[in-house]
mmCIF file of C-alpha atoms and ligand atoms in Angstrom:
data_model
loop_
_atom_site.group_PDB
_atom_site.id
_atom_site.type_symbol
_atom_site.label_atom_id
_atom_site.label_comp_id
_atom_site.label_asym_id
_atom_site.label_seq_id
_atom_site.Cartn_x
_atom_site.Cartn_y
_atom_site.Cartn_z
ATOM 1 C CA UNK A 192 -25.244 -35.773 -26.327
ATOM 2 C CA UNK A 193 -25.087 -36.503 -22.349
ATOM 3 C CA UNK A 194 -24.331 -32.842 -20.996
ATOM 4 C CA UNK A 195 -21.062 -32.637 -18.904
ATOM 5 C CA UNK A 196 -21.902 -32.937 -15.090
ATOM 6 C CA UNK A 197 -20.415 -29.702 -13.479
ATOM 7 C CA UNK A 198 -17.322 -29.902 -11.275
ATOM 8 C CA UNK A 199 -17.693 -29.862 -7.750
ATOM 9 C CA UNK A 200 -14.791 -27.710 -6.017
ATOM 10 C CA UNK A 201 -15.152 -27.018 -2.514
ATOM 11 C CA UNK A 202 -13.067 -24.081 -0.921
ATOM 12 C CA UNK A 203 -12.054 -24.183 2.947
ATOM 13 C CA UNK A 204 -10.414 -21.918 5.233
ATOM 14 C CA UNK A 205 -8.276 -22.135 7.885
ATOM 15 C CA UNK A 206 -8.544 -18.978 10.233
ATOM 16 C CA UNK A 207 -11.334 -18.320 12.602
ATOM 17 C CA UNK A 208 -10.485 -14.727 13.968
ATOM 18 C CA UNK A 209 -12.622 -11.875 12.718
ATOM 19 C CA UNK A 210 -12.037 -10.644 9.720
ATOM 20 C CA UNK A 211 -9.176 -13.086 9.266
ATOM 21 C CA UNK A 212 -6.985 -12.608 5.637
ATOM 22 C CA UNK A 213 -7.215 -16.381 4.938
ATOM 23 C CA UNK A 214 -11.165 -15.578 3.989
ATOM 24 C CA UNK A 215 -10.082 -12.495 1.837
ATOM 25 C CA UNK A 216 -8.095 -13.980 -0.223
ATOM 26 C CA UNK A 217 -9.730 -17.527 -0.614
ATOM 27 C CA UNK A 218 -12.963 -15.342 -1.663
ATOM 28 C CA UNK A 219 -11.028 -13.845 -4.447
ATOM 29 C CA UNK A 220 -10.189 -17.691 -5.707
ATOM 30 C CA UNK A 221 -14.134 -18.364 -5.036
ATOM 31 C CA UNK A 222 -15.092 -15.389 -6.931
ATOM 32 C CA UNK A 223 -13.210 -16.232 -9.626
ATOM 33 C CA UNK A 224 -14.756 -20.255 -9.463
ATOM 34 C CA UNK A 225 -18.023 -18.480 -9.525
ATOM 35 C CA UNK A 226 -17.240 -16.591 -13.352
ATOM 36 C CA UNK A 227 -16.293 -19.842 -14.615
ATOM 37 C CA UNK A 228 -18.395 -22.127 -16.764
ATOM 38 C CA UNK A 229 -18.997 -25.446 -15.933
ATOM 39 C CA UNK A 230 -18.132 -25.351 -11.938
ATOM 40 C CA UNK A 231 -20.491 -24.988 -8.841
ATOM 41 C CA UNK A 232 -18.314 -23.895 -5.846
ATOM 42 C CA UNK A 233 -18.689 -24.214 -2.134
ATOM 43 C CA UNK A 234 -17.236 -21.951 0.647
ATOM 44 C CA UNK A 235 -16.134 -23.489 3.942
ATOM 45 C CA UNK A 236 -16.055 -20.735 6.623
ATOM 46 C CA UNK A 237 -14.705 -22.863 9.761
ATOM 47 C CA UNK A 238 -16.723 -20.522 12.446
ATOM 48 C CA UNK A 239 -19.470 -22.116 11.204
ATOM 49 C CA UNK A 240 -18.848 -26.360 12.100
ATOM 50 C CA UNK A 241 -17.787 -27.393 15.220
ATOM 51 C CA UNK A 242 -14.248 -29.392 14.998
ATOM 52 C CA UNK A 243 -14.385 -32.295 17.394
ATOM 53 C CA UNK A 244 -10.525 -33.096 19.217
ATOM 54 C CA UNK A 245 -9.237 -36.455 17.154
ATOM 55 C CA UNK A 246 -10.719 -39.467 19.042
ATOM 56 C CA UNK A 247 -13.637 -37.473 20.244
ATOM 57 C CA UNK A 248 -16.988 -37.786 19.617
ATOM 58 C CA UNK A 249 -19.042 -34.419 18.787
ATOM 59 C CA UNK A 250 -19.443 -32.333 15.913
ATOM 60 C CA UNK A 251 -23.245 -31.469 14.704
ATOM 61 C CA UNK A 252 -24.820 -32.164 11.181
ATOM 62 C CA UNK A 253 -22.781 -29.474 9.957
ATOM 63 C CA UNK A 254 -19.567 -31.642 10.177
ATOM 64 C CA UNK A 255 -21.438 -34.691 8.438
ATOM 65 C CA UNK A 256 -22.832 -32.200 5.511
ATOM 66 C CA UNK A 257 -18.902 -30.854 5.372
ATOM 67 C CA UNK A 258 -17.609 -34.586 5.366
ATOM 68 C CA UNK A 259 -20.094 -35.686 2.521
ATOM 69 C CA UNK A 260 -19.584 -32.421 0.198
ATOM 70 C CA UNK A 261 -15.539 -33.224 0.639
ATOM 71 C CA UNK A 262 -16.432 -36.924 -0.579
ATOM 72 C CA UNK A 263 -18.512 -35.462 -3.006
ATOM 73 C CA UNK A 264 -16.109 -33.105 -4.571
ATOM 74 C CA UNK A 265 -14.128 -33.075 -7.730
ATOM 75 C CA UNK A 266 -11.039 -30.928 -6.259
ATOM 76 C CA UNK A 267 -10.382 -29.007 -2.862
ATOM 77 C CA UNK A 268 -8.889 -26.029 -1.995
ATOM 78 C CA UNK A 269 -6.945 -25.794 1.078
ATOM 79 C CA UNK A 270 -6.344 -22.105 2.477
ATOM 80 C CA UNK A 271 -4.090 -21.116 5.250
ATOM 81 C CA UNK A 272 -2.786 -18.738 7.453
ATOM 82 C CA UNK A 273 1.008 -18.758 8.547
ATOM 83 C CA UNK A 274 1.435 -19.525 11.988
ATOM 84 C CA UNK A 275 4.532 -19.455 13.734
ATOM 85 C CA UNK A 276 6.112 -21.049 10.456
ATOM 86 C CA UNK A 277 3.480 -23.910 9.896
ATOM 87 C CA UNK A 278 -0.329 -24.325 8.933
ATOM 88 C CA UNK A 279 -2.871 -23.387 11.292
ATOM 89 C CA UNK A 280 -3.773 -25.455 14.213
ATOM 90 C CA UNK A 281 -7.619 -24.925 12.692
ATOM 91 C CA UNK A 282 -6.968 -26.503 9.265
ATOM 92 C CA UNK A 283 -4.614 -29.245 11.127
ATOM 93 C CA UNK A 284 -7.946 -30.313 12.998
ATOM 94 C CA UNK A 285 -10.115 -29.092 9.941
ATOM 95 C CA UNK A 286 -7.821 -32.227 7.640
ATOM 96 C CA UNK A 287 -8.470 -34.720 10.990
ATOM 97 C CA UNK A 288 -12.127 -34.584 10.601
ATOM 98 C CA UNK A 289 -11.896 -35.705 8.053
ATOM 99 C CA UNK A 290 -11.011 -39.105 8.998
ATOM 100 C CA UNK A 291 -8.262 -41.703 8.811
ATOM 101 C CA UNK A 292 -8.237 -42.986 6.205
ATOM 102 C CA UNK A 293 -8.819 -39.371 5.503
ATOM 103 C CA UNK A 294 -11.349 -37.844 2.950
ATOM 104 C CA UNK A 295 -8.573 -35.690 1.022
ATOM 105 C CA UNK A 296 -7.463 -39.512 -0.038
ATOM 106 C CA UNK A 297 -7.406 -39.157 -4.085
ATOM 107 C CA UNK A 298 -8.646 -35.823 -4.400
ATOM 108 C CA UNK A 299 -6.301 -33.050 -6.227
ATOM 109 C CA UNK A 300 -5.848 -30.042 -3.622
ATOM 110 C CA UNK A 301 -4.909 -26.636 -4.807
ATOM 111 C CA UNK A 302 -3.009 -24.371 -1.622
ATOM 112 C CA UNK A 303 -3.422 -21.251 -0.663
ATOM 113 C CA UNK A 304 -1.458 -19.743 1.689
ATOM 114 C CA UNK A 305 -1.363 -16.455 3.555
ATOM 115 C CA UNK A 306 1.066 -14.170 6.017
ATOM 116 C CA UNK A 307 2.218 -11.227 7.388
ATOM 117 C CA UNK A 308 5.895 -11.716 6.475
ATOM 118 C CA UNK A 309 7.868 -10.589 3.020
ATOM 119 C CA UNK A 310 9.035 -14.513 2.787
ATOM 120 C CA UNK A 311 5.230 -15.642 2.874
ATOM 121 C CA UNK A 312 3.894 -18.389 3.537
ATOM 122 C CA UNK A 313 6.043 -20.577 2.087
ATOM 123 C CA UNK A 314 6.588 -22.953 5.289
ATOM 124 C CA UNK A 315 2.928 -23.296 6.039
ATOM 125 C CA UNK A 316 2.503 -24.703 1.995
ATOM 126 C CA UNK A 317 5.709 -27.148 2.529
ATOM 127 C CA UNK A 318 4.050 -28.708 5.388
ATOM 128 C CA UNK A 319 0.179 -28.299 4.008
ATOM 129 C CA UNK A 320 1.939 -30.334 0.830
ATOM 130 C CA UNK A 321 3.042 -32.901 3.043
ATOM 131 C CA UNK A 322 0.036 -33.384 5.204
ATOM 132 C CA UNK A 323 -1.668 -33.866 2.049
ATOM 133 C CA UNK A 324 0.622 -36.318 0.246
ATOM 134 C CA UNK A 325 0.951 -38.493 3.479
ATOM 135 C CA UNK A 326 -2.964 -39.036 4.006
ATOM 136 C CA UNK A 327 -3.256 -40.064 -0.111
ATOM 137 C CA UNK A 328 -4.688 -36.454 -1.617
ATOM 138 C CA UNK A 329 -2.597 -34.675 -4.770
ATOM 139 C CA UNK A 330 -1.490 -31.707 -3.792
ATOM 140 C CA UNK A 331 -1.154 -29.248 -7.119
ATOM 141 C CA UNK A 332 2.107 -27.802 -8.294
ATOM 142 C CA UNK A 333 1.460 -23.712 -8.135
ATOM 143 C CA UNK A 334 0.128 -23.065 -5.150
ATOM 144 C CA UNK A 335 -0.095 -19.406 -4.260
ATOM 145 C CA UNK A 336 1.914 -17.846 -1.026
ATOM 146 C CA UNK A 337 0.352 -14.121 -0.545
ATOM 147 C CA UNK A 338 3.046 -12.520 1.757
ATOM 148 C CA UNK A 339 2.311 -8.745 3.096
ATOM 149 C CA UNK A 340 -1.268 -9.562 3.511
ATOM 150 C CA UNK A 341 -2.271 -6.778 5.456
ATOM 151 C CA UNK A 342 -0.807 -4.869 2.338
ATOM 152 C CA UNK A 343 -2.863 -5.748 -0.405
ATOM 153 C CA UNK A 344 -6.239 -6.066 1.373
ATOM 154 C CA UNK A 345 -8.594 -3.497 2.371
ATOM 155 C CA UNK A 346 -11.111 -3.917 5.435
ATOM 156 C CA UNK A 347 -14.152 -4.613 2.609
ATOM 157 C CA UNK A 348 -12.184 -7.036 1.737
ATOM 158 C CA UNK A 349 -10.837 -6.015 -1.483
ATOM 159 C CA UNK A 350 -7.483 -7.056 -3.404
ATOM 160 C CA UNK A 351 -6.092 -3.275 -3.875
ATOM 161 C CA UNK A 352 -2.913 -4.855 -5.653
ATOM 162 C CA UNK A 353 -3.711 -6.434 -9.840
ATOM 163 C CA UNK A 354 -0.623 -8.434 -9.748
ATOM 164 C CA UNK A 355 -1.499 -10.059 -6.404
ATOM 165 C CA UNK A 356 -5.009 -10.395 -7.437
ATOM 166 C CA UNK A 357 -4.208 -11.915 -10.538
ATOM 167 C CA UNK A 358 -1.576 -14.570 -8.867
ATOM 168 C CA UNK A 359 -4.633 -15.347 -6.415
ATOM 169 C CA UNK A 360 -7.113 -15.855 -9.003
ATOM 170 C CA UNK A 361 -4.678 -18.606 -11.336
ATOM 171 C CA UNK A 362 -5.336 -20.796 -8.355
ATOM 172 C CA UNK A 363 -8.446 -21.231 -9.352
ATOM 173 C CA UNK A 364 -7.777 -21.278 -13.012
ATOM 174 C CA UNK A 365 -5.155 -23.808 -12.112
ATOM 175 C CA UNK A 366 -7.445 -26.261 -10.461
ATOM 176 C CA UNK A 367 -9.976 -26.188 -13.088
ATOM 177 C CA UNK A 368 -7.595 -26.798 -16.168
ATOM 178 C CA UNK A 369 -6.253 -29.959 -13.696
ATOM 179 C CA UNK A 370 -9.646 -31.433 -12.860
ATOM 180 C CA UNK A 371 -10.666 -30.969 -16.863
ATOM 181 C CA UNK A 372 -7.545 -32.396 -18.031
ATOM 182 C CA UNK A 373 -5.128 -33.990 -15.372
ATOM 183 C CA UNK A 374 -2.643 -35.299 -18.251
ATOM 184 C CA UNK A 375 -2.269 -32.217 -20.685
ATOM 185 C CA UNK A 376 -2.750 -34.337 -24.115
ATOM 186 C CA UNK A 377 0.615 -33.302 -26.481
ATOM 187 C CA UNK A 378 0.343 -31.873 -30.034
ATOM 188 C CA UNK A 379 1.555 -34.673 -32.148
ATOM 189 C CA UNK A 380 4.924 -33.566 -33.754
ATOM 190 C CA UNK A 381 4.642 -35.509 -37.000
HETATM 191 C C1 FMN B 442 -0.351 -17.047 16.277
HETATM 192 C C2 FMN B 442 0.174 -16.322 15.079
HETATM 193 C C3 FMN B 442 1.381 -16.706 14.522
HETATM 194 C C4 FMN B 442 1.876 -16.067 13.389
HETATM 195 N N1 FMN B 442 3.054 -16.497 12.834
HETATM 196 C C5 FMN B 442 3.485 -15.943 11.671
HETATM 197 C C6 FMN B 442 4.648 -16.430 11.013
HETATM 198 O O1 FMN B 442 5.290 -17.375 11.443
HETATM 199 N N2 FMN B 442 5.016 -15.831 9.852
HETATM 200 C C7 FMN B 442 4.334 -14.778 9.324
HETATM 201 O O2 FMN B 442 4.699 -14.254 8.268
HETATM 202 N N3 FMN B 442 3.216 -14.295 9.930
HETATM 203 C C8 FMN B 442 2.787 -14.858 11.077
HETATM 204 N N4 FMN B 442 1.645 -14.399 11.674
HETATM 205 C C9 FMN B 442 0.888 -13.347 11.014
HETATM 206 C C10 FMN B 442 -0.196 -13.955 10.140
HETATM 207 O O3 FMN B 442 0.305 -14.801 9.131
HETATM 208 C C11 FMN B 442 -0.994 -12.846 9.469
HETATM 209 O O4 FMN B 442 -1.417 -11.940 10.448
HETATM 210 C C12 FMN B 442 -2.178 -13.383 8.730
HETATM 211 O O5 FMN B 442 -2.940 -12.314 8.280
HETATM 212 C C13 FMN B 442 -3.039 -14.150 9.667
HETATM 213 O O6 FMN B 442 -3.983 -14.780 8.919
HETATM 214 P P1 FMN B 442 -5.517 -14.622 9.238
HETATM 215 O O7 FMN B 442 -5.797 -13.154 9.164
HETATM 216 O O8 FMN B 442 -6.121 -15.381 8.140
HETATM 217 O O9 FMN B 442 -5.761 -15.234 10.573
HETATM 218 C C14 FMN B 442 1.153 -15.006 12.821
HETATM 219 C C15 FMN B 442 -0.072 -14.609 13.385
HETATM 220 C C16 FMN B 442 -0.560 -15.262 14.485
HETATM 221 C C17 FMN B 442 -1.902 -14.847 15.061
#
């Protein structure tokens, strides 16, 4: 028998300040990528490509390795920050690297999306859906919105709250039982 080829997920963030929450919480989903059978998981950290303006030229062979693992992948997860009600200005320019026609172009998406407020980030994963849609990707139903941020991370890092955590990591269980079966087969009622 032909063993299964793993799945190819890669994870990218969308916050560049120190520290930032969009990297806590997107590790958790990694973390929980990384206990799973079967999948081999990148981590995009965007302070470490250089994002050209659109119609400029630039970016190092960082950017090229980032474009070919995103053409390369199985799924993508997309993680945000809310700012001032929308997606970050990063992951806007993070998504226009990757070209037009753009590499998210068939590829399932799963969202993540964090912020300081009690409504969440519910705005910022509207918009991220659209963005998506609009350059061809599939963005996934349950995406996850982790509102109070600053409330159920610590400074290592950590997820001090079990539901929260729990939410967070079905993102990742989400994606996976997509990308393994996209069109959940029926039990036969006869
Ligand atoms: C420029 C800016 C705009 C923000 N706008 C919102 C907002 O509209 N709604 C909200 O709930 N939080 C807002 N916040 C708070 C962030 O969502 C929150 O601090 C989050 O932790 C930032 O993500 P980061 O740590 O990944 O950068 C804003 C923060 C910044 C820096």
């Amino acid at each position: 028998m032909t063993p299964t080829a793993p799945l190819k997920i890669i994870a990218i963030g969308g916050s560049v300040r120190p520290d930032n929450y969009t990297m806590r919480a997107l590790r958790v989903v990694v973390d929980q990528l990384e206990r799973t059978e079967g999948v081999e998981v990148q981590l995009v950290d965007p302070v470490t490509i250089e994002w050209p303006a659109p119609g400029l030229d630039g970016g190092g062979p960082e950017l090229l390795a980032f474009q070919e693992a995103v053409r390369a992948a199985d799924g993508v997860i997309l993680a945000s920050p809310e700012y001032h009600g929308s997606i970050s200005s990063v992951l806007k320019r993070i998504i226009e690297n990757l070209g037009y026609p753009n590499g998210l172009a068939g590829k399932p998406v799963a969202m993540l999306g964090v912020a300081a407020g009690v409504i969440g980030a519910i705005q910022t994963l509207g918009q991220l859906r659209g963005i998506i849609s609009h350059v061809g990707g599939l963005p996934l139903p349950g995406a996850v919105s982790v509102p109070k941020v600053q409330e159920v991370f610590d400074e290592a890092g950590n997820c001090t709250d079990e539901g929260m955590e729990k939410f967070i990591r079905g993102l990742a269980d989400g994606l996976v039982r997509y990308l393994r079966d996209p069109i959940p087969s029926r039990a036969s009622s006869s």
